[in-house]
């Protein structure tokens, strides 16, 4: 048990941190639950965009990019390969964006069975993606919204740890402290709900908060990870132009064949064509048996003229630290543990709401006096 003075100070900090940050924590928790299944929700809300004419995969990457370019002349930044959730080619176009604004992205959906364009849309303002941005930036990208969400991650971590110390039961009272009794007063019932919800969601909330902070502040987490396993910088390699000048680029289909030969046994998840800052192809992979929410687990960079692998960042070549950093997002949304992990994170996203409501009730009820917790 904590000494009385320390406990009172910790309780005061826990209470006011929860009251002051609670609304934002609840919002991030609920939107986090939503985006665990945001692609499934998006497909359900927009069935025409994700309804290929047939199950065949007849269209090549070159044909996909040609069809998308005819529908939208903006540069192609990413091409997502069909999977179980989005069974069509999703081509993301990078439209011009004002400095400091959220990147302006549009998507073109291409039927993999016949190469026809199924539709186009403003990617970042589609409903499911807007909820995703709400979770990631509070829709305040231009006003340090992402950094604010990162600070909320620290607050959630502080609330979880302080709540654990305050909850810690006396010997022999563990099950009583993690259960909810019905034959008690309303205030006692609310107290039980607060303690039980906090305990059962604790591990998930710790993982969510730690990985969330790492995703938003990678420069802060890398030195910590480096204490155990030194990570390497995530590259955007540029290569020297080939000689002679004017050497033709390899077609996209050749890049597909080279990537498949370089990494057999895994599925290609997405392609990133060369850009002004990175004149190489990046091809991202995921294991065939991975949850579809794991969009990528490893990548290689290819010379667009020769097809040579200029950098390999797949699991077999990465340090433990690199693997952790690469898996942070899939730990954050539970996809690293399949459907069960995603369901756990989905449920945990409602815990801040339960904890905030029960905490406010306890605060309002206990203001005149104190509640006995024994």
CSV table of C-alpha atoms in Angstrom, one decimal:
chain,number,residue,atom,x,y,z
A,1,UNK,CA,0.0,0.0,0.0
A,2,UNK,CA,1.1,3.5,-0.7
A,3,UNK,CA,1.8,5.9,2.2
A,4,UNK,CA,-1.2,8.1,2.9
A,5,UNK,CA,0.3,11.4,1.7
A,6,UNK,CA,1.7,9.8,-1.5
A,7,UNK,CA,-1.7,8.2,-2.2
A,8,UNK,CA,-3.6,11.4,-1.7
A,9,UNK,CA,-1.2,13.3,-4.1
A,10,UNK,CA,-1.4,10.5,-6.7
A,11,UNK,CA,-5.2,10.4,-6.4
A,12,UNK,CA,-5.4,14.2,-6.9
A,13,UNK,CA,-3.2,14.0,-10.0
A,14,UNK,CA,-5.1,11.0,-11.4
A,15,UNK,CA,-8.5,12.7,-10.8
A,16,UNK,CA,-7.6,16.1,-12.4
A,17,UNK,CA,-5.6,14.6,-15.2
A,18,UNK,CA,-8.7,12.5,-16.0
A,19,UNK,CA,-11.1,15.3,-15.7
A,20,UNK,CA,-9.1,17.8,-17.8
A,21,UNK,CA,-8.1,15.4,-20.6
A,22,UNK,CA,-11.0,13.0,-20.3
A,23,UNK,CA,-13.1,14.3,-23.2
A,24,UNK,CA,-10.2,14.2,-25.7
A,25,UNK,CA,-9.1,10.7,-24.4
A,26,UNK,CA,-12.7,9.5,-24.8
A,27,UNK,CA,-12.9,10.9,-28.3
A,28,UNK,CA,-9.6,9.3,-29.3
A,29,UNK,CA,-10.7,6.0,-27.7
A,30,UNK,CA,-14.0,5.8,-29.6
A,31,UNK,CA,-12.5,6.8,-32.9
A,32,UNK,CA,-9.7,4.3,-32.3
A,33,UNK,CA,-12.4,1.6,-31.9
A,34,UNK,CA,-13.9,2.7,-35.2
A,35,UNK,CA,-10.7,2.7,-37.2
A,36,UNK,CA,-9.8,-0.9,-36.1
A,37,UNK,CA,-12.4,-1.8,-38.7
A,38,UNK,CA,-12.4,1.3,-40.8
A,39,UNK,CA,-11.7,-0.5,-44.1
A,40,UNK,CA,-14.6,-2.9,-43.5
A,41,UNK,CA,-16.8,0.0,-42.6
A,42,UNK,CA,-15.7,2.0,-45.7
A,43,UNK,CA,-16.4,-1.0,-48.0
A,44,UNK,CA,-19.9,-1.5,-46.4
A,45,UNK,CA,-20.7,2.2,-46.9
A,46,UNK,CA,-19.4,2.3,-50.5
A,47,UNK,CA,-20.3,-1.1,-52.0
A,48,UNK,CA,-20.1,0.1,-55.6
A,49,UNK,CA,-16.5,1.1,-55.2
A,50,UNK,CA,-15.5,-2.3,-54.0
A,51,UNK,CA,-17.6,-4.6,-56.2
A,52,UNK,CA,-15.5,-6.2,-59.0
A,53,UNK,CA,-17.3,-7.8,-61.9
A,54,UNK,CA,-15.8,-11.1,-61.1
A,55,UNK,CA,-13.2,-12.8,-58.9
A,56,UNK,CA,-10.5,-13.1,-61.6
A,57,UNK,CA,-7.2,-11.1,-61.3
A,58,UNK,CA,-6.6,-10.5,-65.0
A,59,UNK,CA,-5.4,-6.9,-65.0
A,60,UNK,CA,-1.7,-6.1,-64.8
A,61,UNK,CA,-0.2,-3.3,-62.7
A,62,UNK,CA,0.7,-1.4,-65.9
A,63,UNK,CA,-2.9,-1.5,-67.0
A,64,UNK,CA,-4.2,-0.5,-63.6
A,65,UNK,CA,-1.9,2.6,-63.5
A,66,UNK,CA,-2.8,3.5,-67.1
A,67,UNK,CA,-6.6,3.3,-66.3
A,68,UNK,CA,-6.1,5.4,-63.1
A,69,UNK,CA,-3.9,8.0,-64.9
A,70,UNK,CA,-6.7,8.4,-67.5
A,71,UNK,CA,-9.2,9.1,-64.7
A,72,UNK,CA,-6.9,11.4,-62.7
A,73,UNK,CA,-3.8,13.0,-64.1
A,74,UNK,CA,-2.3,13.8,-60.7
A,75,UNK,CA,0.9,11.8,-59.8
A,76,UNK,CA,0.3,8.3,-58.4
A,77,UNK,CA,1.8,8.0,-54.9
A,78,UNK,CA,0.6,4.5,-53.9
A,79,UNK,CA,-1.1,1.5,-55.5
A,80,UNK,CA,-2.9,-0.9,-53.0
A,81,UNK,CA,-3.2,-4.5,-54.3
A,82,UNK,CA,-6.6,-6.2,-53.9
A,83,UNK,CA,-7.3,-8.1,-50.7
A,84,UNK,CA,-10.2,-9.7,-48.9
A,85,UNK,CA,-11.5,-6.3,-47.5
A,86,UNK,CA,-10.9,-4.1,-50.5
A,87,UNK,CA,-11.0,-6.6,-53.4
A,88,UNK,CA,-10.1,-4.0,-56.0
A,89,UNK,CA,-7.0,-2.0,-57.0
A,90,UNK,CA,-6.9,1.3,-55.0
A,91,UNK,CA,-4.7,3.9,-56.6
A,92,UNK,CA,-3.9,7.0,-54.5
A,93,UNK,CA,-3.1,10.2,-56.4
A,94,UNK,CA,-1.1,13.0,-54.8
A,95,UNK,CA,-2.8,16.3,-55.7
A,96,UNK,CA,-1.1,19.6,-55.0
A,97,UNK,CA,-1.2,20.6,-51.4
A,98,UNK,CA,-0.6,24.0,-49.8
A,99,UNK,CA,2.3,24.1,-47.4
A,100,UNK,CA,1.4,22.9,-43.9
A,101,UNK,CA,-2.0,21.5,-45.0
A,102,UNK,CA,-3.0,17.9,-44.7
A,103,UNK,CA,-1.9,16.0,-47.9
A,104,UNK,CA,-4.6,16.2,-50.6
A,105,UNK,CA,-5.2,12.7,-51.8
A,106,UNK,CA,-7.7,11.2,-54.2
A,107,UNK,CA,-8.3,7.6,-55.0
A,108,UNK,CA,-9.3,5.7,-58.1
A,109,UNK,CA,-10.7,2.2,-57.8
A,110,UNK,CA,-9.9,-0.2,-60.6
A,111,UNK,CA,-11.7,-3.5,-61.2
A,112,UNK,CA,-9.0,-6.3,-61.2
A,113,UNK,CA,-11.1,-8.5,-63.5
A,114,UNK,CA,-11.5,-6.1,-66.4
A,115,UNK,CA,-9.5,-2.9,-65.7
A,116,UNK,CA,-12.5,-0.6,-65.6
A,117,UNK,CA,-12.6,2.3,-63.3
A,118,UNK,CA,-15.2,1.7,-60.6
A,119,UNK,CA,-15.1,5.3,-59.2
A,120,UNK,CA,-13.0,8.2,-57.9
A,121,UNK,CA,-13.3,10.1,-54.7
A,122,UNK,CA,-11.7,12.6,-52.3
A,123,UNK,CA,-9.8,10.1,-50.1
A,124,UNK,CA,-9.1,12.2,-47.1
A,125,UNK,CA,-12.7,13.5,-46.8
A,126,UNK,CA,-14.5,10.2,-47.2
A,127,UNK,CA,-16.4,9.4,-44.0
A,128,UNK,CA,-14.3,6.5,-42.7
A,129,UNK,CA,-11.0,8.3,-43.6
A,130,UNK,CA,-12.2,11.5,-41.9
A,131,UNK,CA,-12.8,9.5,-38.7
A,132,UNK,CA,-9.3,8.2,-39.1
A,133,UNK,CA,-7.9,11.7,-39.4
A,134,UNK,CA,-10.0,12.7,-36.4
A,135,UNK,CA,-8.3,10.0,-34.4
A,136,UNK,CA,-4.8,10.8,-35.7
A,137,UNK,CA,-4.9,14.6,-35.7
A,138,UNK,CA,-8.2,15.7,-34.2
A,139,UNK,CA,-8.8,17.4,-37.6
A,140,UNK,CA,-6.2,19.9,-36.4
A,141,UNK,CA,-3.3,18.9,-38.7
A,142,UNK,CA,-2.4,22.6,-39.4
A,143,UNK,CA,-2.5,23.4,-35.7
A,144,UNK,CA,-0.2,20.7,-34.2
A,145,UNK,CA,-3.1,18.2,-34.0
A,146,UNK,CA,-0.9,15.2,-34.4
A,147,UNK,CA,1.4,16.4,-31.7
A,148,UNK,CA,-1.6,17.0,-29.4
A,149,UNK,CA,-2.8,13.5,-29.9
A,150,UNK,CA,0.7,12.3,-29.0
A,151,UNK,CA,0.5,14.3,-25.8
A,152,UNK,CA,-2.8,12.7,-25.1
A,153,UNK,CA,-1.1,9.4,-25.5
A,154,UNK,CA,1.3,10.4,-22.7
A,155,UNK,CA,-1.7,11.4,-20.6
A,156,UNK,CA,-3.4,8.0,-21.1
A,157,UNK,CA,-0.2,6.3,-20.1
A,158,UNK,CA,0.0,8.4,-16.9
A,159,UNK,CA,-3.7,7.7,-16.2
A,160,UNK,CA,-3.2,4.0,-16.7
A,161,UNK,CA,-0.1,3.8,-14.4
A,162,UNK,CA,-1.5,6.0,-11.7
A,163,UNK,CA,-4.7,4.1,-11.8
A,164,UNK,CA,-2.9,0.9,-11.4
A,165,UNK,CA,-1.1,2.1,-8.2
A,166,UNK,CA,-4.3,3.5,-6.8
A,167,UNK,CA,-6.2,0.3,-7.5
A,168,UNK,CA,-3.6,-2.1,-6.1
A,169,UNK,CA,-5.7,-4.2,-3.7
A,170,UNK,CA,-4.8,-5.5,-0.2
A,171,UNK,CA,-3.9,-9.2,0.1
A,172,UNK,CA,-6.8,-11.5,-0.4
A,173,UNK,CA,-9.0,-8.9,-2.1
A,174,UNK,CA,-7.9,-9.3,-5.7
A,175,UNK,CA,-11.1,-10.8,-7.2
A,176,UNK,CA,-13.2,-8.4,-5.2
A,177,UNK,CA,-11.3,-5.5,-6.7
A,178,UNK,CA,-11.8,-6.6,-10.3
A,179,UNK,CA,-15.5,-7.5,-10.1
A,180,UNK,CA,-18.7,-5.5,-10.0
A,181,UNK,CA,-21.2,-6.2,-7.3
A,182,UNK,CA,-24.9,-5.5,-7.7
A,183,UNK,CA,-26.1,-5.6,-4.1
A,184,UNK,CA,-24.4,-2.3,-3.1
A,185,UNK,CA,-25.1,1.4,-3.2
A,186,UNK,CA,-25.0,3.2,-6.5
A,187,UNK,CA,-21.7,5.0,-5.5
A,188,UNK,CA,-20.1,1.7,-4.5
A,189,UNK,CA,-21.3,0.1,-7.8
A,190,UNK,CA,-19.8,3.0,-9.8
A,191,UNK,CA,-16.5,2.6,-7.9
A,192,UNK,CA,-16.5,-1.1,-8.7
A,193,UNK,CA,-17.1,-0.4,-12.4
A,194,UNK,CA,-14.3,2.1,-12.5
A,195,UNK,CA,-11.8,-0.3,-10.9
A,196,UNK,CA,-12.8,-3.3,-12.9
A,197,UNK,CA,-12.9,-1.5,-16.2
A,198,UNK,CA,-9.5,0.0,-15.5
A,199,UNK,CA,-8.0,-3.4,-14.6
A,200,UNK,CA,-9.3,-5.4,-17.5
A,201,UNK,CA,-8.4,-2.8,-20.0
A,202,UNK,CA,-5.1,-2.0,-18.5
A,203,UNK,CA,-2.8,-4.1,-20.7
A,204,UNK,CA,-4.5,-3.0,-23.9
A,205,UNK,CA,-4.4,0.7,-22.9
A,206,UNK,CA,-0.8,0.5,-22.0
A,207,UNK,CA,0.1,-1.0,-25.4
A,208,UNK,CA,-2.2,1.4,-27.2
A,209,UNK,CA,-0.7,4.5,-25.5
A,210,UNK,CA,3.0,3.4,-25.8
A,211,UNK,CA,2.7,2.5,-29.5
A,212,UNK,CA,0.6,5.6,-30.2
A,213,UNK,CA,3.3,7.8,-28.7
A,214,UNK,CA,5.9,5.9,-30.7
A,215,UNK,CA,4.0,6.4,-34.0
A,216,UNK,CA,3.7,10.1,-33.5
A,217,UNK,CA,7.1,10.8,-31.9
A,218,UNK,CA,9.4,8.3,-33.6
A,219,UNK,CA,12.5,10.4,-32.8
A,220,UNK,CA,11.6,10.1,-29.1
A,221,UNK,CA,11.1,6.3,-29.1
A,222,UNK,CA,14.1,5.3,-31.3
A,223,UNK,CA,16.7,6.0,-28.6
A,224,UNK,CA,14.6,4.0,-26.1
A,225,UNK,CA,14.4,1.1,-28.4
A,226,UNK,CA,18.1,1.4,-29.2
A,227,UNK,CA,18.9,0.6,-25.5
A,228,UNK,CA,17.9,-3.0,-26.3
A,229,UNK,CA,18.4,-3.3,-30.1
A,230,UNK,CA,19.8,-0.6,-32.4
A,231,UNK,CA,17.4,0.4,-35.1
A,232,UNK,CA,18.5,1.6,-38.5
A,233,UNK,CA,17.1,4.7,-40.2
A,234,UNK,CA,14.1,4.1,-42.5
A,235,UNK,CA,15.5,5.1,-45.9
A,236,UNK,CA,14.2,6.9,-48.9
A,237,UNK,CA,17.1,5.9,-51.2
A,238,UNK,CA,18.0,7.9,-54.3
A,239,UNK,CA,20.3,6.3,-56.8
A,240,UNK,CA,22.6,7.7,-59.4
A,241,UNK,CA,21.1,8.2,-62.9
A,242,UNK,CA,22.2,5.4,-65.2
A,243,UNK,CA,24.5,5.8,-68.2
A,244,UNK,CA,23.8,6.5,-70.9
A,245,UNK,CA,21.4,9.3,-70.3
A,246,UNK,CA,17.9,8.4,-71.5
A,247,UNK,CA,18.0,4.7,-70.4
A,248,UNK,CA,14.4,3.6,-70.4
A,249,UNK,CA,12.6,2.9,-67.1
A,250,UNK,CA,11.4,-0.7,-66.5
A,251,UNK,CA,7.6,-1.1,-67.0
A,252,UNK,CA,5.6,-1.6,-63.8
A,253,UNK,CA,4.9,-5.3,-64.6
A,254,UNK,CA,8.7,-6.0,-64.7
A,255,UNK,CA,8.9,-4.4,-61.2
A,256,UNK,CA,6.2,-6.8,-60.1
A,257,UNK,CA,8.0,-9.9,-61.4
A,258,UNK,CA,11.3,-8.8,-59.9
A,259,UNK,CA,9.7,-8.2,-56.5
A,260,UNK,CA,7.9,-11.5,-56.5
A,261,UNK,CA,11.1,-13.3,-57.4
A,262,UNK,CA,13.1,-11.4,-54.7
A,263,UNK,CA,10.6,-12.3,-52.0
A,264,UNK,CA,8.7,-15.5,-52.8
A,265,UNK,CA,6.1,-16.8,-50.3
A,266,UNK,CA,4.7,-13.4,-49.3
A,267,UNK,CA,2.0,-11.2,-50.9
A,268,UNK,CA,2.7,-7.8,-52.4
A,269,UNK,CA,0.5,-5.4,-50.5
A,270,UNK,CA,1.3,-2.1,-52.2
A,271,UNK,CA,3.6,-0.2,-54.6
A,272,UNK,CA,5.1,3.2,-54.3
A,273,UNK,CA,6.3,4.4,-57.7
A,274,UNK,CA,9.4,6.7,-57.9
A,275,UNK,CA,8.9,10.3,-56.8
A,276,UNK,CA,10.9,13.5,-57.0
A,277,UNK,CA,12.5,12.8,-53.6
A,278,UNK,CA,12.9,9.0,-54.0
A,279,UNK,CA,13.7,7.8,-57.5
A,280,UNK,CA,13.3,4.2,-56.6
A,281,UNK,CA,10.3,1.8,-56.5
A,282,UNK,CA,9.2,0.7,-53.0
A,283,UNK,CA,7.3,-2.6,-52.9
A,284,UNK,CA,5.7,-3.5,-49.6
A,285,UNK,CA,4.8,-7.0,-48.6
A,286,UNK,CA,2.7,-8.8,-46.0
A,287,UNK,CA,2.5,-12.6,-45.1
A,288,UNK,CA,-0.2,-14.5,-46.9
A,289,UNK,CA,-1.7,-15.6,-43.6
A,290,UNK,CA,-1.6,-12.1,-42.0
A,291,UNK,CA,-4.8,-10.3,-41.0
A,292,UNK,CA,-5.9,-8.0,-43.9
A,293,UNK,CA,-5.6,-5.1,-41.5
A,294,UNK,CA,-1.8,-5.6,-41.6
A,295,UNK,CA,-1.3,-3.5,-44.7
A,296,UNK,CA,2.4,-4.1,-44.9
A,297,UNK,CA,5.2,-5.9,-43.1
A,298,UNK,CA,8.5,-5.1,-44.8
A,299,UNK,CA,9.6,-3.6,-48.1
A,300,UNK,CA,12.3,-3.5,-50.7
A,301,UNK,CA,13.5,-0.6,-52.8
A,302,UNK,CA,14.2,-1.3,-56.5
A,303,UNK,CA,16.3,0.5,-59.1
A,304,UNK,CA,13.7,1.6,-61.7
A,305,UNK,CA,16.1,1.2,-64.6
A,306,UNK,CA,17.8,-2.2,-63.7
A,307,UNK,CA,15.4,-3.7,-61.2
A,308,UNK,CA,18.3,-4.3,-58.7
A,309,UNK,CA,17.3,-4.3,-55.0
A,310,UNK,CA,19.0,-1.2,-53.6
A,311,UNK,CA,17.6,-1.7,-50.0
A,312,UNK,CA,16.0,-4.6,-48.2
A,313,UNK,CA,13.9,-3.8,-45.1
A,314,UNK,CA,12.0,-7.1,-44.7
A,315,UNK,CA,11.7,-9.1,-41.4
A,316,UNK,CA,14.6,-11.4,-42.2
A,317,UNK,CA,17.0,-8.5,-42.6
A,318,UNK,CA,15.8,-6.3,-39.7
A,319,UNK,CA,17.1,-6.1,-36.1
A,320,UNK,CA,14.6,-6.7,-33.3
A,321,UNK,CA,14.4,-2.9,-32.8
A,322,UNK,CA,13.6,-2.4,-36.4
A,323,UNK,CA,10.9,-5.1,-36.3
A,324,UNK,CA,9.3,-3.4,-33.2
A,325,UNK,CA,9.2,0.0,-34.9
A,326,UNK,CA,7.8,-1.5,-38.1
A,327,UNK,CA,5.1,-3.3,-36.1
A,328,UNK,CA,4.0,-0.4,-33.9
A,329,UNK,CA,0.9,0.4,-36.0
A,330,UNK,CA,-0.2,-3.3,-36.1
A,331,UNK,CA,0.3,-3.5,-32.3
A,332,UNK,CA,-1.6,-0.3,-31.9
A,333,UNK,CA,-4.7,-1.5,-33.8
A,334,UNK,CA,-4.3,-5.1,-32.6
A,335,UNK,CA,-3.9,-6.5,-36.2
A,336,UNK,CA,-0.5,-8.1,-35.2
A,337,UNK,CA,-2.6,-10.6,-33.2
A,338,UNK,CA,-5.3,-11.2,-35.9
A,339,UNK,CA,-9.0,-10.8,-35.4
A,340,UNK,CA,-8.8,-11.5,-31.7
A,341,UNK,CA,-6.3,-8.7,-31.2
A,342,UNK,CA,-8.4,-6.3,-33.2
A,343,UNK,CA,-11.5,-7.1,-31.1
A,344,UNK,CA,-9.5,-6.5,-27.9
A,345,UNK,CA,-8.4,-3.1,-29.1
A,346,UNK,CA,-12.0,-2.4,-30.3
A,347,UNK,CA,-13.4,-3.1,-26.9
A,348,UNK,CA,-10.6,-1.3,-25.1
A,349,UNK,CA,-11.5,1.8,-27.1
A,350,UNK,CA,-14.7,2.1,-25.0
A,351,UNK,CA,-12.8,1.8,-21.7
A,352,UNK,CA,-12.0,5.6,-21.5
A,353,UNK,CA,-15.7,6.4,-21.9
A,354,UNK,CA,-16.6,4.1,-19.0
A,355,UNK,CA,-13.7,5.3,-16.9
A,356,UNK,CA,-14.5,9.0,-17.6
A,357,UNK,CA,-18.2,8.7,-16.8
A,358,UNK,CA,-17.6,6.6,-13.6
A,359,UNK,CA,-14.8,9.0,-12.6
A,360,UNK,CA,-17.0,12.1,-13.0
A,361,UNK,CA,-19.8,10.4,-11.0
A,362,UNK,CA,-17.4,9.5,-8.2
A,363,UNK,CA,-15.9,13.0,-8.2
A,364,UNK,CA,-19.3,14.7,-8.0
A,365,UNK,CA,-20.6,12.3,-5.3
A,366,UNK,CA,-17.5,12.5,-3.2
A,367,UNK,CA,-17.0,16.2,-3.2
A,368,UNK,CA,-18.8,16.8,0.2
A,369,UNK,CA,-17.1,13.9,1.9
A,370,UNK,CA,-15.2,10.6,1.2
A,371,UNK,CA,-16.3,7.2,0.1
A,372,UNK,CA,-15.0,4.2,2.0
A,373,UNK,CA,-13.1,1.9,-0.4
A,374,UNK,CA,-12.6,-1.0,1.9
